[in-house]
PDB file of C-alpha atoms in Angstrom:
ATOM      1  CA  UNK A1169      13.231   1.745  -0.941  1.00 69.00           C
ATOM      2  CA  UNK A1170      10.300   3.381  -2.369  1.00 76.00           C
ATOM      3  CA  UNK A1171      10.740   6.439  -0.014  1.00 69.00           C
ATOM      4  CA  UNK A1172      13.558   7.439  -2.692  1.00 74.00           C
ATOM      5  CA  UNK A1173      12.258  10.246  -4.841  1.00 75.00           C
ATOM      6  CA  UNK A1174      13.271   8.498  -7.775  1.00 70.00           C
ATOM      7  CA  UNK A1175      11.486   5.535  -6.833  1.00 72.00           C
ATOM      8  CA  UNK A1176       8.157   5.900  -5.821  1.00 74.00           C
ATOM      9  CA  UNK A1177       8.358   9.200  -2.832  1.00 84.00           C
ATOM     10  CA  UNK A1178       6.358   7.549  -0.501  1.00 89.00           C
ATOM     11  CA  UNK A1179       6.152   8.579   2.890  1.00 90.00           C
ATOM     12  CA  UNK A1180       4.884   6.751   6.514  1.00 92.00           C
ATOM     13  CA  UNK A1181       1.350   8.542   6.574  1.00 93.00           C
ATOM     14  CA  UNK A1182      -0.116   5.048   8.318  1.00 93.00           C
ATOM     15  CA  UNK A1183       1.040   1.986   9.624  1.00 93.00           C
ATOM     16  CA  UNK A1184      -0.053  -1.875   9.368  1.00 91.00           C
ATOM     17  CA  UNK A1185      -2.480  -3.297   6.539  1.00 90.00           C
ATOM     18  CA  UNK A1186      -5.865  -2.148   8.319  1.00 93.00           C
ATOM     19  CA  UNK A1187      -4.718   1.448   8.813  1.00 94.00           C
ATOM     20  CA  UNK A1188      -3.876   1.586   5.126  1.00 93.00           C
ATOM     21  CA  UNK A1189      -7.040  -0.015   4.085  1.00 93.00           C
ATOM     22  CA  UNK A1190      -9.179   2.887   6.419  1.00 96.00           C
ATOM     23  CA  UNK A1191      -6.439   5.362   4.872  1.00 94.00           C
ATOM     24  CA  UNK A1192      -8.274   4.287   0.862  1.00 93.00           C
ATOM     25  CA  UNK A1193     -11.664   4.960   2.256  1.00 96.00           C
ATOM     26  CA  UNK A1194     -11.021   7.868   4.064  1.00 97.00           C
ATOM     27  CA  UNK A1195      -8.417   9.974   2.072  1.00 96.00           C
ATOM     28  CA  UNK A1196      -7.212   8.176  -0.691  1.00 96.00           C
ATOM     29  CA  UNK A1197      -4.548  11.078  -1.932  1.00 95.00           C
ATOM     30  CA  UNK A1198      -2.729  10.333   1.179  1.00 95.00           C
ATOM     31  CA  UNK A1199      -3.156   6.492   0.584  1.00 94.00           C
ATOM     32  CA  UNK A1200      -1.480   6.577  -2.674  1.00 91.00           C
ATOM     33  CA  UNK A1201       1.234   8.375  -0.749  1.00 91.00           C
ATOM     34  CA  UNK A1202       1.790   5.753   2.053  1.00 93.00           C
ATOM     35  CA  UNK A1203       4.819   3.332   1.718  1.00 92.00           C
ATOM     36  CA  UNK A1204       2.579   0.710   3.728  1.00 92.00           C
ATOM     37  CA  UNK A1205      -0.075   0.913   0.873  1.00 91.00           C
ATOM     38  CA  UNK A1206       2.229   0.156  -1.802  1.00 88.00           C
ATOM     39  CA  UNK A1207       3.940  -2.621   0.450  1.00 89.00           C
ATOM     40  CA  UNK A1208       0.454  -4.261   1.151  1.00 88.00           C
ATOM     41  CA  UNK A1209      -0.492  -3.993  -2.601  1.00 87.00           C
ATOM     42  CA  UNK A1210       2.656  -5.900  -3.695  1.00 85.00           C
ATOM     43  CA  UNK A1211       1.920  -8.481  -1.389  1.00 84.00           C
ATOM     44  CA  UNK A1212      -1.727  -9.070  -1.920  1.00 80.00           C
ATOM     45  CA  UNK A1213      -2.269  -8.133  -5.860  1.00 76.00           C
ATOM     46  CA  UNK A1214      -0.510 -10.742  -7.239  1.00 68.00           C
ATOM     47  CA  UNK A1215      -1.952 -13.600  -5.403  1.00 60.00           C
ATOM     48  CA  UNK A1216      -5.302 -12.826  -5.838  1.00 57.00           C
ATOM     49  CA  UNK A1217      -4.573 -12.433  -9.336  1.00 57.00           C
ATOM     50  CA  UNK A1218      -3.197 -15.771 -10.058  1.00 60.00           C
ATOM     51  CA  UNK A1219      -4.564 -18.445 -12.203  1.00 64.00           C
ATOM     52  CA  UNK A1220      -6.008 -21.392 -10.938  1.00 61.00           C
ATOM     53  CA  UNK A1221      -6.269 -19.668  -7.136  1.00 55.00           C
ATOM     54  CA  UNK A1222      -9.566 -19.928  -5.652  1.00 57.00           C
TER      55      UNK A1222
END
């Protein structure tokens, strides 16, 4: 879904969670670009941002 234009215009720069994280360090215009990136910070944000978790 976020590949739509309207949406967010991502595009498959990297694959899998530790390619995305090495994609931040190393060229973090393309990271913001990478449908994986926004996929893994969906998943991960909110739980680590959730009261009460440890």
């Amino acid at each position: 879904m976020s590949h739509f234009d309207g949406v967010a215009g991502t595009e498959d720069v990297v694959y899998d969670q530790t390619g995305s994280e090495n994609l931040a360090i190393s060229d973090p215009d393309a990271a913001i670009r990478n449908t994986d990136s926004h996929g893994y910070f969906a998943e991960n944000t909110p739980f680590q941002n959730s009261p009460g978790v440890q």
